[in-house]
Coordinates of C-alpha atoms in Angstrom, one line a residue:
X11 CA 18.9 -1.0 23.4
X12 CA 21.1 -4.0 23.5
X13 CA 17.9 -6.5 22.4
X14 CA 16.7 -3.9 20.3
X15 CA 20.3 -3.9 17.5
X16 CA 20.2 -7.4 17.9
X17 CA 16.7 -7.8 16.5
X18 CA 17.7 -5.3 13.6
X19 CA 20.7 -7.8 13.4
X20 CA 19.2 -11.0 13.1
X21 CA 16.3 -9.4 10.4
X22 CA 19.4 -8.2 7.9
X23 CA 20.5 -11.4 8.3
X24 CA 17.2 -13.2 7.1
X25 CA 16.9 -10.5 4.7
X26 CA 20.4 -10.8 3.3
X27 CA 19.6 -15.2 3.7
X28 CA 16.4 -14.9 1.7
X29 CA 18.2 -12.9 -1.2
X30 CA 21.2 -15.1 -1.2
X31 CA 18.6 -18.5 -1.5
X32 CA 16.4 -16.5 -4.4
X33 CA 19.9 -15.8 -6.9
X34 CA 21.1 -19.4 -6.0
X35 CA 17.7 -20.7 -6.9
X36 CA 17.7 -18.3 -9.8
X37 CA 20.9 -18.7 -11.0
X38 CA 20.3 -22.4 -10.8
X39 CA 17.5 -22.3 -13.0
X40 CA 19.3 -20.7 -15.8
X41 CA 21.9 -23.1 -15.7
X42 CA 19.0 -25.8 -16.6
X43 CA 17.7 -23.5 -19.2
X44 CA 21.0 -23.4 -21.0
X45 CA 22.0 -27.3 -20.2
X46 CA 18.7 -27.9 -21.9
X47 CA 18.9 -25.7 -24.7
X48 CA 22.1 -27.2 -25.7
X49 CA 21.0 -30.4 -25.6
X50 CA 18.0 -28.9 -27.9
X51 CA 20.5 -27.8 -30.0
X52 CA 22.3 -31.3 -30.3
X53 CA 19.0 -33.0 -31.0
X54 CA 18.1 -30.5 -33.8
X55 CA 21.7 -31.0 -35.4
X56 CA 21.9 -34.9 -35.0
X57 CA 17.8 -34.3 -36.9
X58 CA 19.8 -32.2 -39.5
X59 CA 22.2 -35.2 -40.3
X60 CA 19.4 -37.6 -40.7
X61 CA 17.6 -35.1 -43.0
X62 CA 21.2 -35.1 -44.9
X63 CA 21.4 -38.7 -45.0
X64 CA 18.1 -39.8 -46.4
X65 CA 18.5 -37.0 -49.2
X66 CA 22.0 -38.8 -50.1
X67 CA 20.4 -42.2 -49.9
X68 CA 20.0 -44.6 -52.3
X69 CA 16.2 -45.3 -51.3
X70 CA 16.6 -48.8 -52.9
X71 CA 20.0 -50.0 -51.7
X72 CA 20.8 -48.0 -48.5
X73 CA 20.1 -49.3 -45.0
X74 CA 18.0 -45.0 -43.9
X75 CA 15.7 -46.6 -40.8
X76 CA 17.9 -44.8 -38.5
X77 CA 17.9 -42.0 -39.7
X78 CA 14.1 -42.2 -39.8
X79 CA 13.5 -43.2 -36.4
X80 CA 16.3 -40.3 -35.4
X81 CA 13.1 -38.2 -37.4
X82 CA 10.3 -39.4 -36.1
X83 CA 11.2 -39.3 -32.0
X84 CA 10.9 -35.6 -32.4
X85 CA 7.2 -35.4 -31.5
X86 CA 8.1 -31.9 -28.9
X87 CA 10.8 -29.5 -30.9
X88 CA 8.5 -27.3 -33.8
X89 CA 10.4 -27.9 -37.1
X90 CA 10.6 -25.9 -40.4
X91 CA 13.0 -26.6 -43.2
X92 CA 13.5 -23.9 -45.7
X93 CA 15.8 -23.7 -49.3
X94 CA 18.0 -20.6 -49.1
X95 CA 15.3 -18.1 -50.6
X96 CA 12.9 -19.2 -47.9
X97 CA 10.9 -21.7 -49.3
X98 CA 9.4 -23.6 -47.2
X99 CA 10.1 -28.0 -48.2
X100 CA 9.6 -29.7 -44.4
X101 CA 7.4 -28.9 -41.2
X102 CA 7.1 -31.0 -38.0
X103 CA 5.5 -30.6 -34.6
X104 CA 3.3 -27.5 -35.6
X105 CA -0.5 -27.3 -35.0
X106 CA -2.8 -28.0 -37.7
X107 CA -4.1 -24.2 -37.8
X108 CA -0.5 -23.1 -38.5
X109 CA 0.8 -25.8 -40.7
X110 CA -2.5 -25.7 -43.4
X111 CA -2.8 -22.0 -43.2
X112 CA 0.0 -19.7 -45.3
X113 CA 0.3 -17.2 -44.0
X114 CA 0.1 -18.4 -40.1
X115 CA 3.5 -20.4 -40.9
X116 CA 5.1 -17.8 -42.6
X117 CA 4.7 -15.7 -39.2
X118 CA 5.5 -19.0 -37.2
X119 CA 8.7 -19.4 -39.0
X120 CA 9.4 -15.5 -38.2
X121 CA 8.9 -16.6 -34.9
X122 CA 11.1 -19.2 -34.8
X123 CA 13.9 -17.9 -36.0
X124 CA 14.0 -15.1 -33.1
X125 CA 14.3 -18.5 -30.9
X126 CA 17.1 -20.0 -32.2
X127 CA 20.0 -20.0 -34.7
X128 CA 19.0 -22.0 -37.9
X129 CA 21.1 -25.3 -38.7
X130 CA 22.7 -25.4 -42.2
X131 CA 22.2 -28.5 -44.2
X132 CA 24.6 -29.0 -47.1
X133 CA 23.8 -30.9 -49.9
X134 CA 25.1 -31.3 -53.4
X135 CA 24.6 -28.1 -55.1
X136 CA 22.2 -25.8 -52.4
X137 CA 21.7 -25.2 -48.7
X138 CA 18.6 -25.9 -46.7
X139 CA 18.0 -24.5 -43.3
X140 CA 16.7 -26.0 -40.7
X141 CA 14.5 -23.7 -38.1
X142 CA 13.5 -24.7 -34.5
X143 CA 12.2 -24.0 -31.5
X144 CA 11.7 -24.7 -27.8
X145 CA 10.0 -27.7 -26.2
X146 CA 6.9 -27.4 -24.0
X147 CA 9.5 -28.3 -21.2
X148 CA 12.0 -25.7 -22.2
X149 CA 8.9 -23.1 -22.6
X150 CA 8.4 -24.1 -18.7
X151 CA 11.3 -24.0 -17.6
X152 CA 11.9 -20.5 -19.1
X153 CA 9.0 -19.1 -17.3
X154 CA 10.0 -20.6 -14.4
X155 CA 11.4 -18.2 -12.5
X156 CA 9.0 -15.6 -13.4
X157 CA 6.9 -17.6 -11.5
X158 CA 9.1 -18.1 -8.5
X159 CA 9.0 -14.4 -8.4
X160 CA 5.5 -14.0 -8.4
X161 CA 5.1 -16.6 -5.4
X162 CA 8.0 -14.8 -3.7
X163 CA 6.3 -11.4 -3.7
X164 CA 3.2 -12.9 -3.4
X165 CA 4.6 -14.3 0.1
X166 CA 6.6 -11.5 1.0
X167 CA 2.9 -9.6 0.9
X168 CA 1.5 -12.6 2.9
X169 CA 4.5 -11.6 5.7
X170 CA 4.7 -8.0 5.3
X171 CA 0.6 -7.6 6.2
X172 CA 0.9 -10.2 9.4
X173 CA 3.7 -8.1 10.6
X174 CA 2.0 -4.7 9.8
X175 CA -1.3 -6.3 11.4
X176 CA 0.4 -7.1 14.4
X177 CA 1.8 -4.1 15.2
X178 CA -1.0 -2.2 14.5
X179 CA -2.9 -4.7 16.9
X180 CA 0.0 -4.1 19.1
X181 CA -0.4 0.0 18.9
X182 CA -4.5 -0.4 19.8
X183 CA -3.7 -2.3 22.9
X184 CA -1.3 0.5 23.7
X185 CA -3.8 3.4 22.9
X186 CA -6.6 1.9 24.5
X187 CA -4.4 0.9 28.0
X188 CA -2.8 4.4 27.9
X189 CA -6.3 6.1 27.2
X190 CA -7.8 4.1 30.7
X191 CA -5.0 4.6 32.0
X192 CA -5.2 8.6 31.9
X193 CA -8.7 8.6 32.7
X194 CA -8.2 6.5 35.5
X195 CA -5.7 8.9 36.6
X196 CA -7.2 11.8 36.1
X197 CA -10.7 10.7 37.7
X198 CA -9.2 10.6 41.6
X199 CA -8.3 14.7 41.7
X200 CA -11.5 15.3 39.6
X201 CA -13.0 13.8 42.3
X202 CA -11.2 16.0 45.1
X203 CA -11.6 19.2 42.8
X204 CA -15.5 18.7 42.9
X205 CA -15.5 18.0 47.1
X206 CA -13.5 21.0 47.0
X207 CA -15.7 23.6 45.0
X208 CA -18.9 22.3 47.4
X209 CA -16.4 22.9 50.4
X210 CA -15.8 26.6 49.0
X211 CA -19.6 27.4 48.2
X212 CA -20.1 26.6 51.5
X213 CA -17.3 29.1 52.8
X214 CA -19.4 31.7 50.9
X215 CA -16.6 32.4 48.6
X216 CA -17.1 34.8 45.8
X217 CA -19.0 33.1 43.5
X218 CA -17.8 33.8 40.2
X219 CA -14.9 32.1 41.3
X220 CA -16.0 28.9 41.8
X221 CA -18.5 29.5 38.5
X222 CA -15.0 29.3 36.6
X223 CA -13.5 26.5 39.0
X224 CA -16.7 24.5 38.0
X225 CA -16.3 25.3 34.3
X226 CA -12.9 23.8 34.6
X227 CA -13.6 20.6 36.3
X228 CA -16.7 20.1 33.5
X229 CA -13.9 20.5 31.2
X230 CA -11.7 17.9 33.2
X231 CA -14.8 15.4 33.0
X232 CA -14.6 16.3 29.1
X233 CA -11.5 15.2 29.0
X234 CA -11.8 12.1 31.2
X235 CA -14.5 11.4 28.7
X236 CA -12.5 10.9 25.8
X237 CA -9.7 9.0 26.7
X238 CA -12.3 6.6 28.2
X239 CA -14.2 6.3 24.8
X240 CA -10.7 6.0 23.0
X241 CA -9.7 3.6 24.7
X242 CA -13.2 1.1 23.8
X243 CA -15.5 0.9 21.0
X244 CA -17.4 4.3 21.3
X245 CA -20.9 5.0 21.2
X246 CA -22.3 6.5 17.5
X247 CA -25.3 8.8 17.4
X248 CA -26.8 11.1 14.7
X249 CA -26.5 14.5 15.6
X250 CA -26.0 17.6 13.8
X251 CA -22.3 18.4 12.9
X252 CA -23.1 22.3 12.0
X253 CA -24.2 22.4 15.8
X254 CA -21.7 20.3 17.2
X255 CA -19.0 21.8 15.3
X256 CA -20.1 25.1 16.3
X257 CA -20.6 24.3 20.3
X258 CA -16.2 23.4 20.1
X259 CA -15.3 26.6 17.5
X260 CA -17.3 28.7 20.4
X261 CA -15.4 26.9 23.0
X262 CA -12.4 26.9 22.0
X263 CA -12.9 31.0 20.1
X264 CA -13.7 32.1 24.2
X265 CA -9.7 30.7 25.3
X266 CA -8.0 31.9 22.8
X267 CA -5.9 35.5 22.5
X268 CA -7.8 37.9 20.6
X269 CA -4.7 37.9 18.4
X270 CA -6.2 34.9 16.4
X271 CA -9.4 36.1 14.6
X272 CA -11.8 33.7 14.2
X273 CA -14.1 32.7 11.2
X274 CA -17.1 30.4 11.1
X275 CA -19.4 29.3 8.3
X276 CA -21.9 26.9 7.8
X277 CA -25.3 26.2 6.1
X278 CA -28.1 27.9 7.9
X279 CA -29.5 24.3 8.4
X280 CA -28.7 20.7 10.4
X281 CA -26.7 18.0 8.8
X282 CA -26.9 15.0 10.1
X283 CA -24.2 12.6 11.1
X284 CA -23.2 9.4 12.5
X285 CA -21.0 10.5 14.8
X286 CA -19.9 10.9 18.6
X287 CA -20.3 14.2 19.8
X288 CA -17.6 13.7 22.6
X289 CA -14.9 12.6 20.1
X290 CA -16.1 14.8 17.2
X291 CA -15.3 17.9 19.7
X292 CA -11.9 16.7 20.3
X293 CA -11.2 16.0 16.8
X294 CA -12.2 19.9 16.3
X295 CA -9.8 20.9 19.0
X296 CA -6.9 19.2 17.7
X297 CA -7.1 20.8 14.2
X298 CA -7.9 24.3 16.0
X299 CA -5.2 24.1 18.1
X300 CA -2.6 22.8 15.7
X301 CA -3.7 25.8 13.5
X302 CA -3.2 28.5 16.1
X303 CA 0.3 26.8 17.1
X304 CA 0.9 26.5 13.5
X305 CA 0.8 30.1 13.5
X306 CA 2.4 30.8 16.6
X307 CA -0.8 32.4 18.6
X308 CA -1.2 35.1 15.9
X309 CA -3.1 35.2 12.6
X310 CA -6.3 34.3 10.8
X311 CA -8.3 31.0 11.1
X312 CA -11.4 29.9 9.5
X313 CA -13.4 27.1 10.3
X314 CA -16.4 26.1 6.8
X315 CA -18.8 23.8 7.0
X316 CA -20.1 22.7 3.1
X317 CA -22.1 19.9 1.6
X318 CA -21.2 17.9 -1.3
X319 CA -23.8 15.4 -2.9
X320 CA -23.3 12.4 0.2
X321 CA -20.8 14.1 1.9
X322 CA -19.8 17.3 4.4
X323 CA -16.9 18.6 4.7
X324 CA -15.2 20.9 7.7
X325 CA -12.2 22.6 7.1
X326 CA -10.0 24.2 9.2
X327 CA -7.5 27.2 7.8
X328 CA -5.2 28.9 9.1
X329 CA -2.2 31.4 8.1
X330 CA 0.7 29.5 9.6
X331 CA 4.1 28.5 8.1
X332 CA 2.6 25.7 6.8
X333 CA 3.7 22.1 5.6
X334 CA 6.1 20.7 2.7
X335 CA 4.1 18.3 0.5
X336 CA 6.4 15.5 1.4
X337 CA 5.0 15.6 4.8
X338 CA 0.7 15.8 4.0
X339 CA 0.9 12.3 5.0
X340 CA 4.0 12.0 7.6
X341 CA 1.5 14.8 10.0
X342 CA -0.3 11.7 10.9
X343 CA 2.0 9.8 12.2
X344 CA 2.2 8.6 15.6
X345 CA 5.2 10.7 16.9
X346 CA 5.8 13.1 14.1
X347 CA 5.7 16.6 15.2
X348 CA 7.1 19.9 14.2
X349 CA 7.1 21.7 17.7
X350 CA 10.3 21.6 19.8
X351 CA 7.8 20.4 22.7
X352 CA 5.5 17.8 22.0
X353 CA 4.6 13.8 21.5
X354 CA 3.0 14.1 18.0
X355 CA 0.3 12.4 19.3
X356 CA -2.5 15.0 18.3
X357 CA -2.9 14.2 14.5
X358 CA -2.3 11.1 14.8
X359 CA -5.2 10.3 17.5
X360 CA -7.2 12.7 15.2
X361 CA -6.8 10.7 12.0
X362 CA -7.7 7.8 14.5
X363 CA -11.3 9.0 15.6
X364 CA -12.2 10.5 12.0
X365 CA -11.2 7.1 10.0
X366 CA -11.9 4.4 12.4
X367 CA -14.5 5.3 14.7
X368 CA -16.6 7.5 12.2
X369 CA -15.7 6.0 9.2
X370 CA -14.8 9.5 7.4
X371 CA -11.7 10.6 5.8
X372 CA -8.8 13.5 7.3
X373 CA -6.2 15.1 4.7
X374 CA -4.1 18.2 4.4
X375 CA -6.2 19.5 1.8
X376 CA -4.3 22.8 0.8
X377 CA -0.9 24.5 2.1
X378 CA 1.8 26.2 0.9
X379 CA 4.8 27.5 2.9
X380 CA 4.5 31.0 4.6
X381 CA 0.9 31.2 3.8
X382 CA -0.9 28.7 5.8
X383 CA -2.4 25.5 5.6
X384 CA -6.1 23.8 5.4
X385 CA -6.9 20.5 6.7
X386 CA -10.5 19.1 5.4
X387 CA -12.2 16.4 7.5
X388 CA -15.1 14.5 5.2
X389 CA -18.0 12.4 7.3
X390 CA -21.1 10.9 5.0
X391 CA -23.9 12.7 6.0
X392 CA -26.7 10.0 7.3
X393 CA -30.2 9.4 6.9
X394 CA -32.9 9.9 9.2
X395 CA -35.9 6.9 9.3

């Protein structure tokens, strides 16, 4: 417990780290943006002096290369000069598709002047304004921390799927070393059970007893069955899932009180799927016997069979309390469970053999509280060379 709030510690402290680095960095960057931008803005007004000058100069007596080579080192800030009704008398730094085409500067201009505040040249007898915008470097810098973003979230992603991956890779080991684990465990009084049932047909014992005694260890070896496939890569075959479905829903119909009435209904033909029969059976059981919980051992429950194009589908309904939207997804998570006694392992190892080993798809297709629920399992149907 101890290691365990320490851990959460340390990881709102790199949390709370990373956050505090990204608004320095951030905060940093706008801080350049606006040094910049006012030393734009100097620039632009020291341009707007020159421009003054030379239009008070004597061409022919005063001394204007100053102001001209103030001018002319502006080869990166977009210029347009403009009298006070918007004519336009001086452009600089604009392309050649926007400076020879009319109507492209008038909208550049429009432009500009969403940039920046216009710098007012006085001169004897009328105003001229001088519009400008931002360097290339200023552009940059200004998109700057959009893309610092971007490459933040981009690695958070990066970190956030290693972790994920990991634990994932860290939940198989543990599904697969529990699953041996069980079958390991329940393999050594299987094997007693079995020398005990010769034992008692030798003893002559009524025989219908050890009839049921036998159908309980086959179910025992059933059992052992799956956890051992569950916990390796299992063994897919094409076999008919109207039949196979059918063989559990008989199964499982024969345990049950006659409380829970039973409906099955399939097309009166085979369908074909890649699929182990062993783990299909279980998956069947699960949803049957979360149904019949679901409506605490009394009620109706339906199990369909029905094609659709590439697909079947099997659904399972029942007339339970049934389940808040919210949780259609939560039902499949290791743990989560409803009942006052239970792991919440039954979905969840469910979900497991429909969408990893068989490839097919689990969902809560229908429910609605006090009225029941309908979970749909979908497989593509294969093709037979």
């Amino acid at each position: 417990m101890k290691f365990s709030k320490s851990r959460n510690t340390t990881r709102w402290i790199i949390i709370f780290a990373s956050f505090l680095i990204i608004s320095l960095i951030l905060w940093n960057t706008y801080t350049f943006f606006q040094i910049f931008k006012n030393e734009e803005r100097l620039k632009m007004e020291v341009l707007a002096e020159s421009l003054k000058t030379i239009n008070r100069a004597d061409l022919e007596t005063d001394d204007i290369e100053l102001p001209r080579q103030i001018i002319s080192n502006n080869k990166t800030i977009p210029v347009i000069v403009t009298t006070r009704d918007g004519k336009i008398i001086n452009t600089a730094n604009l392309d050649e598709a926007i400076s020879e085409n009319p109507l492209k500067i008038k909208e550049f201009l429009s432009k500009l002047k969403t940039e920046n505040n216009p710098i007012i040249i006085q001169l004897s007898g009328e105003f001229q304004y001088l519009y400008y915008g931002n360097s290339t470097l200023l552009k940059k810098l200004k998109y700057y921390p959009i893309a610092l973003l971007l490459i933040i979230v981009l690695f958070t992603g990066l970190v956030y799927n290693f972790y994920r991956s990991t634990k994932m890779a860290t939940q198989n080991k543990l599904w697969a070393g529990m699953a041996k684990e069980t079958a390991h465990q329940i393999g050594t009084p299987l094997s007693s059970l079995i020398g005990w049932v010769e034992f008692l047909k030798a003893e002559n014992i009524d025989e219908t007893i050890t009839i049921e005694i036998e159908r309980d260890i086959e179910r025992l070896k059933t059992i052992t069955d799956r956890f051992s496939k569950i916990g390796s890569e299992p063994k897919l075959e094409n076999r008919d899932v109207v039949q196979e479905t059918q063989e559990s829903y008989n199964y499982l119909q024969s345990r049950f009180s006659k409380q829970v009435e039973f409906s099955f209904k399939a097309p009166n033909k085979p369908i074909t799927v890649l699929m182990n029969p062993t783990l299909h059976g279980w998956t069947i059981e699960n949803l049957v016997k979360n149904a019949i919980d679901a409506m605490k051992g009394r009620g109706n429950l339906a199990v369909s069979i029905e094609e659709d194009g590439e697909f079947v589908k099997i659904k399972v309904s029942d007339t339970g309390y049934g389940i808040p939207k919210k949780q259609f997804k939560s039902v499949f998570e290791p743990g989560f469970t409803t009942k006052k006694r239970g792991w919440g392992l039954g979905l969840s190892l469910t979900k497991r053999i429909v969408e990893e080993y068989h490839k097919g798809n689990i969902k809560v297709l229908h429910s609605e509280i006090g009225k029941g629920t309908t979970m749909q399992v979908s497989f593509k149907k294969s093709k037979l060379i």
